[in-house]
XYZ file of C-alpha atoms in Angstrom:
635
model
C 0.000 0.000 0.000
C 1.433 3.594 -0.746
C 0.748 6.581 1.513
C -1.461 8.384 -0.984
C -3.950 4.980 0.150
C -2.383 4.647 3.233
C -3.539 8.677 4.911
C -6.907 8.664 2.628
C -8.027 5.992 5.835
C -9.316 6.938 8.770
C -6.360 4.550 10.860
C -3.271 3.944 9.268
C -2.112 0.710 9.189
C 0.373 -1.122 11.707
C 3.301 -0.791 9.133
C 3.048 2.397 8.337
C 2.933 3.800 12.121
C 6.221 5.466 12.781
C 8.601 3.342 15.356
C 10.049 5.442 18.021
C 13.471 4.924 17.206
C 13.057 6.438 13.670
C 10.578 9.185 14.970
C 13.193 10.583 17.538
C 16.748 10.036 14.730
C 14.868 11.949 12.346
C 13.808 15.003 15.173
C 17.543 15.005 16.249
C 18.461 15.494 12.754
C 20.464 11.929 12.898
C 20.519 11.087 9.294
C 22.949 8.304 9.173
C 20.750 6.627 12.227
C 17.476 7.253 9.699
C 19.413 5.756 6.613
C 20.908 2.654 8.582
C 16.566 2.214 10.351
C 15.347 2.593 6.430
C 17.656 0.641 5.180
C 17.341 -2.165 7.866
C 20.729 -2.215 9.321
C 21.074 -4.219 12.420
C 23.963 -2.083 13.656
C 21.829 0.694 12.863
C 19.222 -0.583 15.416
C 21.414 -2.531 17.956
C 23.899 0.192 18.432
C 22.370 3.150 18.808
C 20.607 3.754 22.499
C 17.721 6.077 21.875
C 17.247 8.714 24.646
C 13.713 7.360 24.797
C 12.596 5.296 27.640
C 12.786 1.732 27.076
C 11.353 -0.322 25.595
C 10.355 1.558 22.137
C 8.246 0.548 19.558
C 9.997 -1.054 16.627
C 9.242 -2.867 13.741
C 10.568 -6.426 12.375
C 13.215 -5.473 10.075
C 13.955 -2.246 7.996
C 11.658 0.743 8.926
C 9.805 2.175 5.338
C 10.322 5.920 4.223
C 5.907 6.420 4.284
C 6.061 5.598 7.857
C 3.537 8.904 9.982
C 3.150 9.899 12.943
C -0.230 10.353 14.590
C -0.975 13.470 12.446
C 0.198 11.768 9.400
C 3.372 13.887 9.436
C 6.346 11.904 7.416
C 9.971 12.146 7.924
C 10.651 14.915 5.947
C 7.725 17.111 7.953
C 9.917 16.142 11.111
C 13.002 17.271 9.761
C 11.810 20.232 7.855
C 10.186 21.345 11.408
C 13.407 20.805 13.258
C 15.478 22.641 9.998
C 17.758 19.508 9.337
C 18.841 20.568 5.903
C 21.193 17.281 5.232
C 18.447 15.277 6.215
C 15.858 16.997 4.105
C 18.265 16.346 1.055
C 18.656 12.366 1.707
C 15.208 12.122 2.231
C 13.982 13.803 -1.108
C 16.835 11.703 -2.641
C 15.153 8.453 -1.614
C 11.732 9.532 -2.530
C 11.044 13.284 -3.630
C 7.147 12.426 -3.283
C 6.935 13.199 0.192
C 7.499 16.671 -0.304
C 4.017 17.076 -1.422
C 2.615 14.682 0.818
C 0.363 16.589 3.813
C -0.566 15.884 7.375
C -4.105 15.670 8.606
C -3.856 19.848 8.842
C -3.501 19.749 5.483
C 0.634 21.203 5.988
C 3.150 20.004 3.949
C 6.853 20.035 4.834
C 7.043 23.672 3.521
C 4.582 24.641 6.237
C 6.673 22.989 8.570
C 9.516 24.694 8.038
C 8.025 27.986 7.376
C 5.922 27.583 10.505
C 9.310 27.346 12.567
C 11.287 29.740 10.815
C 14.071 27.603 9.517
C 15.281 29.886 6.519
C 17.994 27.080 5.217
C 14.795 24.304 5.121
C 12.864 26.610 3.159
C 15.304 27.459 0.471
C 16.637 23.586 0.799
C 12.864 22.145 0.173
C 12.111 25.260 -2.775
C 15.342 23.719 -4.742
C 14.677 19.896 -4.340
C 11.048 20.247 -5.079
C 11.720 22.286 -8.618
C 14.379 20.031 -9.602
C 12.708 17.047 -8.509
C 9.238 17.582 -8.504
C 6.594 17.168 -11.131
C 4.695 20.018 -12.480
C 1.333 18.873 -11.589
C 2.694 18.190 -8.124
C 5.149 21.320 -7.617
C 2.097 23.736 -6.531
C 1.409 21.484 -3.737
C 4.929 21.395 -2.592
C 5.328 25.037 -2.600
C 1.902 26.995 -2.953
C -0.326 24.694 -1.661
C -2.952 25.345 1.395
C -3.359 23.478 4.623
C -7.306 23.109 5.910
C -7.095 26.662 7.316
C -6.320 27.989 3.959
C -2.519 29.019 4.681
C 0.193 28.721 2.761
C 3.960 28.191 3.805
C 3.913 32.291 3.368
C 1.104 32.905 5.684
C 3.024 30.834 8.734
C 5.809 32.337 8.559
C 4.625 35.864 8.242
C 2.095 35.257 11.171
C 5.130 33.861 13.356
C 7.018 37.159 12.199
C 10.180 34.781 10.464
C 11.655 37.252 8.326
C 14.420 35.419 7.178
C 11.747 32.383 6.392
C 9.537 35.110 4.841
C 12.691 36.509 2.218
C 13.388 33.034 1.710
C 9.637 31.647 0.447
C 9.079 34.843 -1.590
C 11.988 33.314 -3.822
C 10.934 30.281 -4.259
C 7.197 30.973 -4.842
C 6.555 34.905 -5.026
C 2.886 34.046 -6.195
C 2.050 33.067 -2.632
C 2.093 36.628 -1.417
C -1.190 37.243 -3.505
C -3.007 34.388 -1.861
C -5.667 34.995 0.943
C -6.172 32.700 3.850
C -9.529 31.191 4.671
C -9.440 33.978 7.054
C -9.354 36.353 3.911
C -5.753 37.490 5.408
C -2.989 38.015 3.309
C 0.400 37.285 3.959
C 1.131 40.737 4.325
C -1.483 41.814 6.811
C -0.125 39.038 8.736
C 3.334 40.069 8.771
C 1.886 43.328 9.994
C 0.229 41.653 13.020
C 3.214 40.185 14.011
C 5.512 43.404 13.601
C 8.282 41.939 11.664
C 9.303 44.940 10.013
C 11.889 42.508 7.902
C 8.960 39.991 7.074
C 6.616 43.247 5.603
C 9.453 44.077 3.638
C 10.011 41.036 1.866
C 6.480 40.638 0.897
C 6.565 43.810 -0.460
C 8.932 42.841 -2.770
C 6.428 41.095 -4.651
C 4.701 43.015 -7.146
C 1.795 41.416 -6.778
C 1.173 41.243 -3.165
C -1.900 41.598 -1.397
C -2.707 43.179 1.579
C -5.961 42.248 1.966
C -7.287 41.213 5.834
C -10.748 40.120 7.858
C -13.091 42.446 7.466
C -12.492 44.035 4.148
C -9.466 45.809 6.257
C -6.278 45.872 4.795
C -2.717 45.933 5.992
C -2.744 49.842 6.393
C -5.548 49.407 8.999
C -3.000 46.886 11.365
C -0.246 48.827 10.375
C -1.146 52.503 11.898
C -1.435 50.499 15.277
C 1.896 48.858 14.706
C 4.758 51.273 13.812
C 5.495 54.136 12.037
C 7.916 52.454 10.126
C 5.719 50.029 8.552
C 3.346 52.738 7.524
C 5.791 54.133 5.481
C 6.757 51.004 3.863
C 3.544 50.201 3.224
C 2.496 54.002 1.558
C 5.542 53.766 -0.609
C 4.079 50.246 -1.529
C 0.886 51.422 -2.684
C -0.469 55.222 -1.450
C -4.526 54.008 -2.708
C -4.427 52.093 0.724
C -5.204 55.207 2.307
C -8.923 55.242 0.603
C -9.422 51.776 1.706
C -12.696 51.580 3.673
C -13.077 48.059 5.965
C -16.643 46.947 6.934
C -17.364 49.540 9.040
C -16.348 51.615 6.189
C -13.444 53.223 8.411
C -10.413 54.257 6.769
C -7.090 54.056 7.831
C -6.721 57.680 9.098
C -9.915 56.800 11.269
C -7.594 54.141 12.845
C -4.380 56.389 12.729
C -6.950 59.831 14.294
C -8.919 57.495 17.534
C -4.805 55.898 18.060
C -3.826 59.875 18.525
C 0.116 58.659 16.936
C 0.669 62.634 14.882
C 3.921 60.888 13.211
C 1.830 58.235 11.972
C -1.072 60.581 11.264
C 1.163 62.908 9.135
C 2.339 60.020 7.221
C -1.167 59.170 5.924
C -2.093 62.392 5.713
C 0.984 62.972 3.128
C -0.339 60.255 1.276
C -3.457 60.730 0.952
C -6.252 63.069 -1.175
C -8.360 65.827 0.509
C -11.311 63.651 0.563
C -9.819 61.396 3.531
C -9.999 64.151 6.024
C -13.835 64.280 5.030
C -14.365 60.251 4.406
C -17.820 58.690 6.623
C -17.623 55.050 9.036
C -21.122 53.733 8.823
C -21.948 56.089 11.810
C -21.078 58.538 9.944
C -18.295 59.625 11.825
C -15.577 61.338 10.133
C -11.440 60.507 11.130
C -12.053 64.261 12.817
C -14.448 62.896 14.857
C -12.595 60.077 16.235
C -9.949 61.724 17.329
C -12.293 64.346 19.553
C -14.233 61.059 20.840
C -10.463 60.109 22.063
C -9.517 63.360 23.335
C -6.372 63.328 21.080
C -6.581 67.717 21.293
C -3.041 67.174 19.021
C -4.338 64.924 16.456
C -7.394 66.842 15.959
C -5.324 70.156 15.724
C -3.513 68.392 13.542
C -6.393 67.134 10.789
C -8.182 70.344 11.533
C -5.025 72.233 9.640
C -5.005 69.530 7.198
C -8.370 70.578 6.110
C -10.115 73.029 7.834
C -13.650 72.083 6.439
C -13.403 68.501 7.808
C -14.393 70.563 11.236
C -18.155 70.810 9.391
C -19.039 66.599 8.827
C -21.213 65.634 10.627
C -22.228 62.144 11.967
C -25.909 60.050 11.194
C -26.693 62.195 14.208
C -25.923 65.832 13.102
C -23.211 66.078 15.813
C -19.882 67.991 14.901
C -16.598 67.228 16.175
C -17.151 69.416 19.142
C -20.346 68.070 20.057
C -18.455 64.414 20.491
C -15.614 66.182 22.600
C -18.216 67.862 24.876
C -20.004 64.543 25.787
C -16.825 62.858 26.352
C -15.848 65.717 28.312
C -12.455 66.670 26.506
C -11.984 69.997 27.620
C -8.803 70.546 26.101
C -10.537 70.399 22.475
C -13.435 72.216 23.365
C -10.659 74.890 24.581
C -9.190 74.743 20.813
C -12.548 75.147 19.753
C -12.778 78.402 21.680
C -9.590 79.819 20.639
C -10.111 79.892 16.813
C -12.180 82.173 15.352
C -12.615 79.928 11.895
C -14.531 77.296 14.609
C -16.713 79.597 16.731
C -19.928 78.673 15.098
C -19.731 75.564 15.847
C -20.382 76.233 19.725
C -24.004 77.105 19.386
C -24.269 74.358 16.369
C -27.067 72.266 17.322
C -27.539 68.133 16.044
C -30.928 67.065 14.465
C -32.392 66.869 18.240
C -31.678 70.716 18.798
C -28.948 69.983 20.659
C -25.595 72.266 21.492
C -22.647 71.209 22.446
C -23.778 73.059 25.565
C -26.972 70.649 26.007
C -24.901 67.897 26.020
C -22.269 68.257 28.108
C -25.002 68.821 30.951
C -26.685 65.632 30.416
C -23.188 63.592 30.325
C -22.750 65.687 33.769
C -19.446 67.016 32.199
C -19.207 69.886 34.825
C -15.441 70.918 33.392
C -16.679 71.181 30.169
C -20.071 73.061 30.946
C -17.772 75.740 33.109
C -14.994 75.973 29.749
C -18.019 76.904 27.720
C -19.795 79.246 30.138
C -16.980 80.711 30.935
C -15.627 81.812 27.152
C -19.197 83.898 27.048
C -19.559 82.702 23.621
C -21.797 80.376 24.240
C -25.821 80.807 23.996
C -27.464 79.564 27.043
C -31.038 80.115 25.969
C -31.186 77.798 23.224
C -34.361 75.136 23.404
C -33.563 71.909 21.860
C -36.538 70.016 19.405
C -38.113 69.497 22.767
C -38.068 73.042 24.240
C -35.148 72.152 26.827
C -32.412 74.741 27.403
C -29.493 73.201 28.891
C -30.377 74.374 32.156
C -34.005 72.614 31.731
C -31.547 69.013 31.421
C -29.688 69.354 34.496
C -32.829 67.727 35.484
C -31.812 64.301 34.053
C -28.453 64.577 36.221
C -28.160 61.503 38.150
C -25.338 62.447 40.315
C -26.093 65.171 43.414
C -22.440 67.099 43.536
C -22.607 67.309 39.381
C -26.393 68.629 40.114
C -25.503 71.343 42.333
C -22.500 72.381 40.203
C -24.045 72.784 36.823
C -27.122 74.338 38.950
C -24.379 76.577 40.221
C -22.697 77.542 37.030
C -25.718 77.934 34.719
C -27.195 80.349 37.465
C -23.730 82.399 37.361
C -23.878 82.786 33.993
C -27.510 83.784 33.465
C -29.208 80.647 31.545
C -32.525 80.214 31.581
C -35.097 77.938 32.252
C -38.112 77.210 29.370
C -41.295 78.706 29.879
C -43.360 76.237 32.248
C -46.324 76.507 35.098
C -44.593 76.633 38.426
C -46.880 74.210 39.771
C -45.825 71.370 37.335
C -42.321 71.751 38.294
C -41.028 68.406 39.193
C -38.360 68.442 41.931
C -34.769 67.025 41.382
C -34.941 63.210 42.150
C -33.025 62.859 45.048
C -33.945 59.346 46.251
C -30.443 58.246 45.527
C -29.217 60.952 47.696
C -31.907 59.867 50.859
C -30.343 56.358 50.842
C -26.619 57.839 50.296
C -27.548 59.903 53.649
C -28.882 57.205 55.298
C -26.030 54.893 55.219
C -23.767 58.018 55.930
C -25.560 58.849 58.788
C -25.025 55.806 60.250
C -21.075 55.773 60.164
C -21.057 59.240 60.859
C -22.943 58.313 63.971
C -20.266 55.464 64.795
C -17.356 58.192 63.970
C -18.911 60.993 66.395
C -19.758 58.299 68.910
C -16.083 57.323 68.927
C -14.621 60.887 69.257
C -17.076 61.743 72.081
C -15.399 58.864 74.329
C -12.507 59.933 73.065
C -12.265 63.066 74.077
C -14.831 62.321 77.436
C -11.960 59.603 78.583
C -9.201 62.386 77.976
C -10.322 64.559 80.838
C -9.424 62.127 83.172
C -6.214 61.041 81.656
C -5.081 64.526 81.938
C -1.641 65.457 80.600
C 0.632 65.842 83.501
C -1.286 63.028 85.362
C -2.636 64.720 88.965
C -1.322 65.359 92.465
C -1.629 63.734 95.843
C -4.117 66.148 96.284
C -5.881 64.757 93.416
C -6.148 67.336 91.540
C -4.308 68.262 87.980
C -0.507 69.022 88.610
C -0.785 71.230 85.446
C -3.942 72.879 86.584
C -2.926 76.836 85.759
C -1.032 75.908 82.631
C -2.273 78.162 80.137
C -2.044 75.308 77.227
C -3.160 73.161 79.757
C -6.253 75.607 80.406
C -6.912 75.674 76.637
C -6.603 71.257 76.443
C -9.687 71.369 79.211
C -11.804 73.846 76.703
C -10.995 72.192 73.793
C -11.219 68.561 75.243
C -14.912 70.081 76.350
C -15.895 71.678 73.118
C -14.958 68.134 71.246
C -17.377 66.282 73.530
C -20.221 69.056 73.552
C -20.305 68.992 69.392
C -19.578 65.555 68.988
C -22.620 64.235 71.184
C -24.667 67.190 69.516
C -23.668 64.969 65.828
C -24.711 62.273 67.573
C -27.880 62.961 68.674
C -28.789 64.416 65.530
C -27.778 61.932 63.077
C -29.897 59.261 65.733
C -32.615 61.868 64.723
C -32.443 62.173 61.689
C -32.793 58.122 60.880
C -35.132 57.683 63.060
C -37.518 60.502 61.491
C -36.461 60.100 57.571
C -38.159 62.878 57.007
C -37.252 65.976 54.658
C -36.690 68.600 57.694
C -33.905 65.975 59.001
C -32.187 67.406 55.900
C -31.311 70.186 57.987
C -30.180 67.847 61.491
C -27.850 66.234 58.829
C -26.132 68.988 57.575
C -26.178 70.843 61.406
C -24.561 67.638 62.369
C -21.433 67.465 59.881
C -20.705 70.565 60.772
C -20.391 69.570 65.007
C -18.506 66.389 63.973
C -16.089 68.846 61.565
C -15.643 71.443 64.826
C -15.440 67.755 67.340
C -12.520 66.687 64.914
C -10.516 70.435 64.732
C -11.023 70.806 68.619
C -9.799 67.122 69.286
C -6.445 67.589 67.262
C -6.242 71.359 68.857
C -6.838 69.430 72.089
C -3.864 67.176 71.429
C -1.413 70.020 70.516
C -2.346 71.897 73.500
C -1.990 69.095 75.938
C 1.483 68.273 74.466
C 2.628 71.825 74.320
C 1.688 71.692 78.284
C 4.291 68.834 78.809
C 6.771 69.669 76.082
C 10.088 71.468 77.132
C 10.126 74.730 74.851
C 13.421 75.077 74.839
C 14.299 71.919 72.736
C 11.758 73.160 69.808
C 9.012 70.747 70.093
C 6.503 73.085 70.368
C 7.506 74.739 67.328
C 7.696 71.204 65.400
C 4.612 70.087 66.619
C 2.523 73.134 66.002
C 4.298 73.217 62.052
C 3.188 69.572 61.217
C -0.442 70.122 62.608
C -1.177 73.709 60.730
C 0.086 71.999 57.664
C -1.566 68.914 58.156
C -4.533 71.105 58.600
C -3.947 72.948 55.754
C -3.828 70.912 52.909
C -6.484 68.857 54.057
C -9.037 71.674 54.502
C -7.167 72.850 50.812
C -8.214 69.650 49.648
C -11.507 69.071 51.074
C -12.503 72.437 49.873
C -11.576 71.990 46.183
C -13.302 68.372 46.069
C -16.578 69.674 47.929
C -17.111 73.347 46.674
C -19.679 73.628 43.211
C -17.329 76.015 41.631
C -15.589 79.429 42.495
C -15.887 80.992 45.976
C -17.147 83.767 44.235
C -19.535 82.330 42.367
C -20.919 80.267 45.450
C -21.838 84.014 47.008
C -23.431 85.462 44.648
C -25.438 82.458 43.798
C -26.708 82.528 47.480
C -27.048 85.877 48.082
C -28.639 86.275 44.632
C -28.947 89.464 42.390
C -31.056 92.348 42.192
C -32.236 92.114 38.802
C -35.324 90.614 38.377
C -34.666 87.972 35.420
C -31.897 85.975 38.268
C -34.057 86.637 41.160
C -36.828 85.118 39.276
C -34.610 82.542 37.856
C -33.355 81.390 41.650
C -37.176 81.502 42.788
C -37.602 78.774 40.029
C -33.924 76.994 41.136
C -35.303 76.845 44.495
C -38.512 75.377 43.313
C -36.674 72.531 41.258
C -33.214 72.108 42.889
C -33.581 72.594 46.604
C -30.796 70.972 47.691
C -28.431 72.931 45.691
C -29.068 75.779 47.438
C -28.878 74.259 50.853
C -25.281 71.986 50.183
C -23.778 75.401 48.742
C -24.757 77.342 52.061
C -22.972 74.211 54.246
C -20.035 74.491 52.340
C -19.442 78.016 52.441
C -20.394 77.642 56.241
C -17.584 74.896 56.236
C -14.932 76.895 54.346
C -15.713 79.522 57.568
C -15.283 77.006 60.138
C -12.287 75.678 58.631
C -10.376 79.145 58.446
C -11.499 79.525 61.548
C -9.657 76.406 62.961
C -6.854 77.114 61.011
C -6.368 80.564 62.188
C -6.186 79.164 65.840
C -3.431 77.293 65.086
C -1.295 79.771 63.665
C -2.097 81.962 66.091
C -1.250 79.464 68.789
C 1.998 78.620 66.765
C 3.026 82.781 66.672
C 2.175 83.091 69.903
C 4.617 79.419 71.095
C 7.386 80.672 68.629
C 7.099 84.674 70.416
């Protein structure tokens, strides 16, 4: 039976199952120990140990050539896998039919070596098979497919093997034309893997493709890969540029949403004026992906390309700017501001009516609302297709601090509200905010709780410890004086928190709005007095003359500092400024009538910007005692 027969059944017979001791000469590359097994050589098999454990199978007698392995593989797939280029050669010489022959993948010995990127197999197999092979045979040797469509080209550009990859293109350059079942080309492959030396020799074929999955082609990969195979691949063939994938994106919509400007420039070189304005199926132009990426350079950059890609719009009627203000790019919308030639695109509204304005308040992009406000470019009175200004959307805010800030902002900068009957005004949905403030109040409760025995078990652990008499031995002390007021204060406020947070779940009503707030502010003044407490008890003990005082009192004001700094910039809706005059209001009519109507609506914006102004008081308050108490230790 001959191995055409012999791999067309579904077993393979017992003679034709490869013996260990030939399977593991012919991986080592041992070709005398293959020639003395084929040839039946008793020395061959007597005096050679294999590294195998024993015993190995072995046949009666000589071992035959067709002899496969489980996946059908023959000899020659084992040594063109391992690169064994003498062994190759004395195989073909003893039957040049196997290099055709294929595994149960479908790879011949060509894929084999290709696959592993032995360079000196390749070119050894490419010369055997044209002078040995028959024509009607040769394109299997050396263009033929496995069952995923591949050819010997395709492996080793997907493994990146340059060397492999220079060395098929000589022996079959027509490969590099051939797609996969994938629809890859060798090329986009060699792309994928980043072998700059493996794109290079495929583009030395004329006739290459660079076709990939999804109607992409190598471009597409390539702007995600290097700049150095972009340029390869536009001196190649420029008309890649145009190429649209299934999602109709082009190239320069990969290169804009990857942000890479050297890459970006290199298309851009390339390519016609019409890229700039080409359309994905969303109708999203390159221009547009690189403001829903925030790249501010890349968009700078196409913008100057062509200045009239700023006017595509998407399916949606949205402009580049309107893309960057929902994502909440400020540092395009800022670019947007600064040139003249794009100024009308800030009151541009999409097919809904909507400015770039609306939108950014119902993503809740506060930094981006405040950048547009703030140029006083921007129309704030503009109704969307459903009669919504932006101000009428903060409604549809879900998050409270992003509520009270836009609130906050749009009321600074005079925006209006839509025409509506006061007594159908729906009141910000704050439900989320009643269960936030329920579980807060309850570790608040723990954390005031905790600071009240705190500070309670402090007055009898007095600093100085007492007398025989009983009585305090620092008792006169002025810092001691001033740890007994403190230490007092701390447990007056912090009980106050207490009971009022206690009150406040227990009632669940709307008023205990009010306890709740009253009560962060005790627990704030419990926490300042406790760690004024502490610095004035060990001032009271501390020698002066070694400096503690001083280091002590330096490390609490700046501890105290930057954490009130901090606190104040996460918790404050805005400007200082602008919290005052939206709580003491204006005297023209139009804001005081637009603050009746904020009131109406948004409640609670009014009330948390009152607490924190109240809380930027107390704060300077606490931190003026402690550089006052630090001046008057240093004096």
């Amino acid at each position: 039976m001959d191995l055409t027969s012999a791999v067309c059944e579904h077993d393979i017979p017992e003679h034709l199952f490869m013996c260990s001791e030939l399977y593991i000469a012919a991986f080592e590359g041992n070709a005398d120990q293959v020639t003395g097994l084929l040839d039946g050589s008793g020395a061959a098999r007597n005096g050679w140990s294999s590294p195998a454990a024993q015993p190995t199978a072995q046949h009666d007698g000589a071992c035959d050539i067709h002899e496969v392995t489980a996946e059908r593989s023959t000899l020659l797939h084992l040594a063109a896998a391992q690169g064994h280029d003498g062994l190759i050669t004395e195989l073909c010489r003893r039957d040049s039919g196997l290099l055709s022959t294929k595994s149960s993948s479908g790879d011949t010995p060509l894929h084999c070596a290709a696959r592993a990127g032995h360079a000196g197999a390749v070119g050894a197999i490419g010369r055997l098979a044209r002078a040995n092979v028959e024509e009607d045979r040769l394109r299997d040797a050396l263009r033929g497919k496995n069952e995923a469509g591949d050819t010997a080209l395709h492996l080793a550009a997907r493994h990146g093997h340059g060397e492999a990859a220079e060395a098929l293109v000589r022996v079959a350059p027509e490969t590099a034309a051939e797609l996969n079942g994938a629809g890859a080309s060798p090329l986009y492959l060699a792309v994928m893997s980043g072998s700059v030396r493996a794109v290079r020799a495929i583009l030395w074929c004329s006739d290459a493709s660079a076709a990939g999955p999804k109607s992409q082609n190598a471009l597409h990969a390539a702007v995600l890969q290097s700049s150095e195979m972009v340029s390869l691949l536009l001196q190649w063939k420029p008309g890649l540029v145009t190429d649209l994938d299934n999602n109709k994106s082009s190239p320069l919509h990969f290169a804009s949403s990857d942000g890479d400007c050297t890459i970006i420039k290199s298309i851009l070189a390339h390519a016609p004026p019409r890229a700039a304005h080409m359309q994905d199926s969303q109708g999203l132009s390159p221009l547009h992906a690189a403001a829903l990426m925030g790249h501010a350079a890349a968009v700078r950059l196409l913008i100057q390309f062509s200045l009239a890609s700023a006017d595509v719009r998407d399916k949606h009627g949205r402009s580049f700017l309107h893309v960057a203000a929902v994502k909440g790019h400020c540092v395009i919308v800022s670019h947007a501001l600064k040139t003249r030639m794009l100024e009308h695109h800030l009151n541009a509204q999409d097919r809904e009516g909507n400015t770039p304005l609306h939108l950014a308040v119902v993503a809740g992009e506060c930094n981006v609302v405040c950048k547009l406000l703030s140029s006083g470019k921007v129309q704030t009175h503009i109704m969307n297709n459903a009669g919504c200004t932006p101000s009428d959307l903060v409604k549809d805010c879900r998050g409270f601090y992003s509520m009270v800030r836009l609130v906050v902002k749009l009321y600074g900068s005079g925006a209006q509200f839509q025409p509506q009957r006061q007594d159908q005004i729906e009141k910000w949905n704050g439900q989320d905010i009643m269960k936030w403030r329920e579980t807060t109040s309850k570790n608040l409760a723990v954390v005031s709780t905790l600071v009240a025995t705190v500070a309670f078990s402090a007055a009898f652990n007095v600093p100085g410890s007492f007398g025989n008499d009983g009585k305090a031995v620092l008792s006169g002390d002025r810092m001691y004086d001033a740890f007994l007021v403190l230490d007092t204060f701390a447990v007056v406020s912090s009980v106050m928190a207490t009971i009022l947070l206690i009150y406040g779940r227990a009632s669940r009503s709307n008023r205990s709005w009010v306890g709740f707030m009253i009560a962060l502010h005790f627990l704030w003044m419990s926490l300042n007095s406790m760690v004024l407490g502490f610095f004035a008890a060990m001032a009271a003990v501390t020698n002066q003359k070694k400096g503690m005082r001083t280091v002590m009192s330096q490390v609490i004001y700046y501890g105290m500092y930057y954490l009130v700094m901090l606190l104040i910039s996460l918790a404050t809706p805005g400007s200082l400024t602008g919290n005052l005059k939206f709580l003491i209001g204006s005297c023209r009519e139009r804001q005081r009538r637009i603050k009746r109507r904020i009131s109406r609506q948004y409640p609670f914006a009014i009330s948390y910007t009152f607490n924190v102004v109240m809380f930027i008081v107390l704060s300077c308050v606490a931190i003026t005692s402690v550089d006052v108490t630090r001046t008057f230790l240093d004096g």
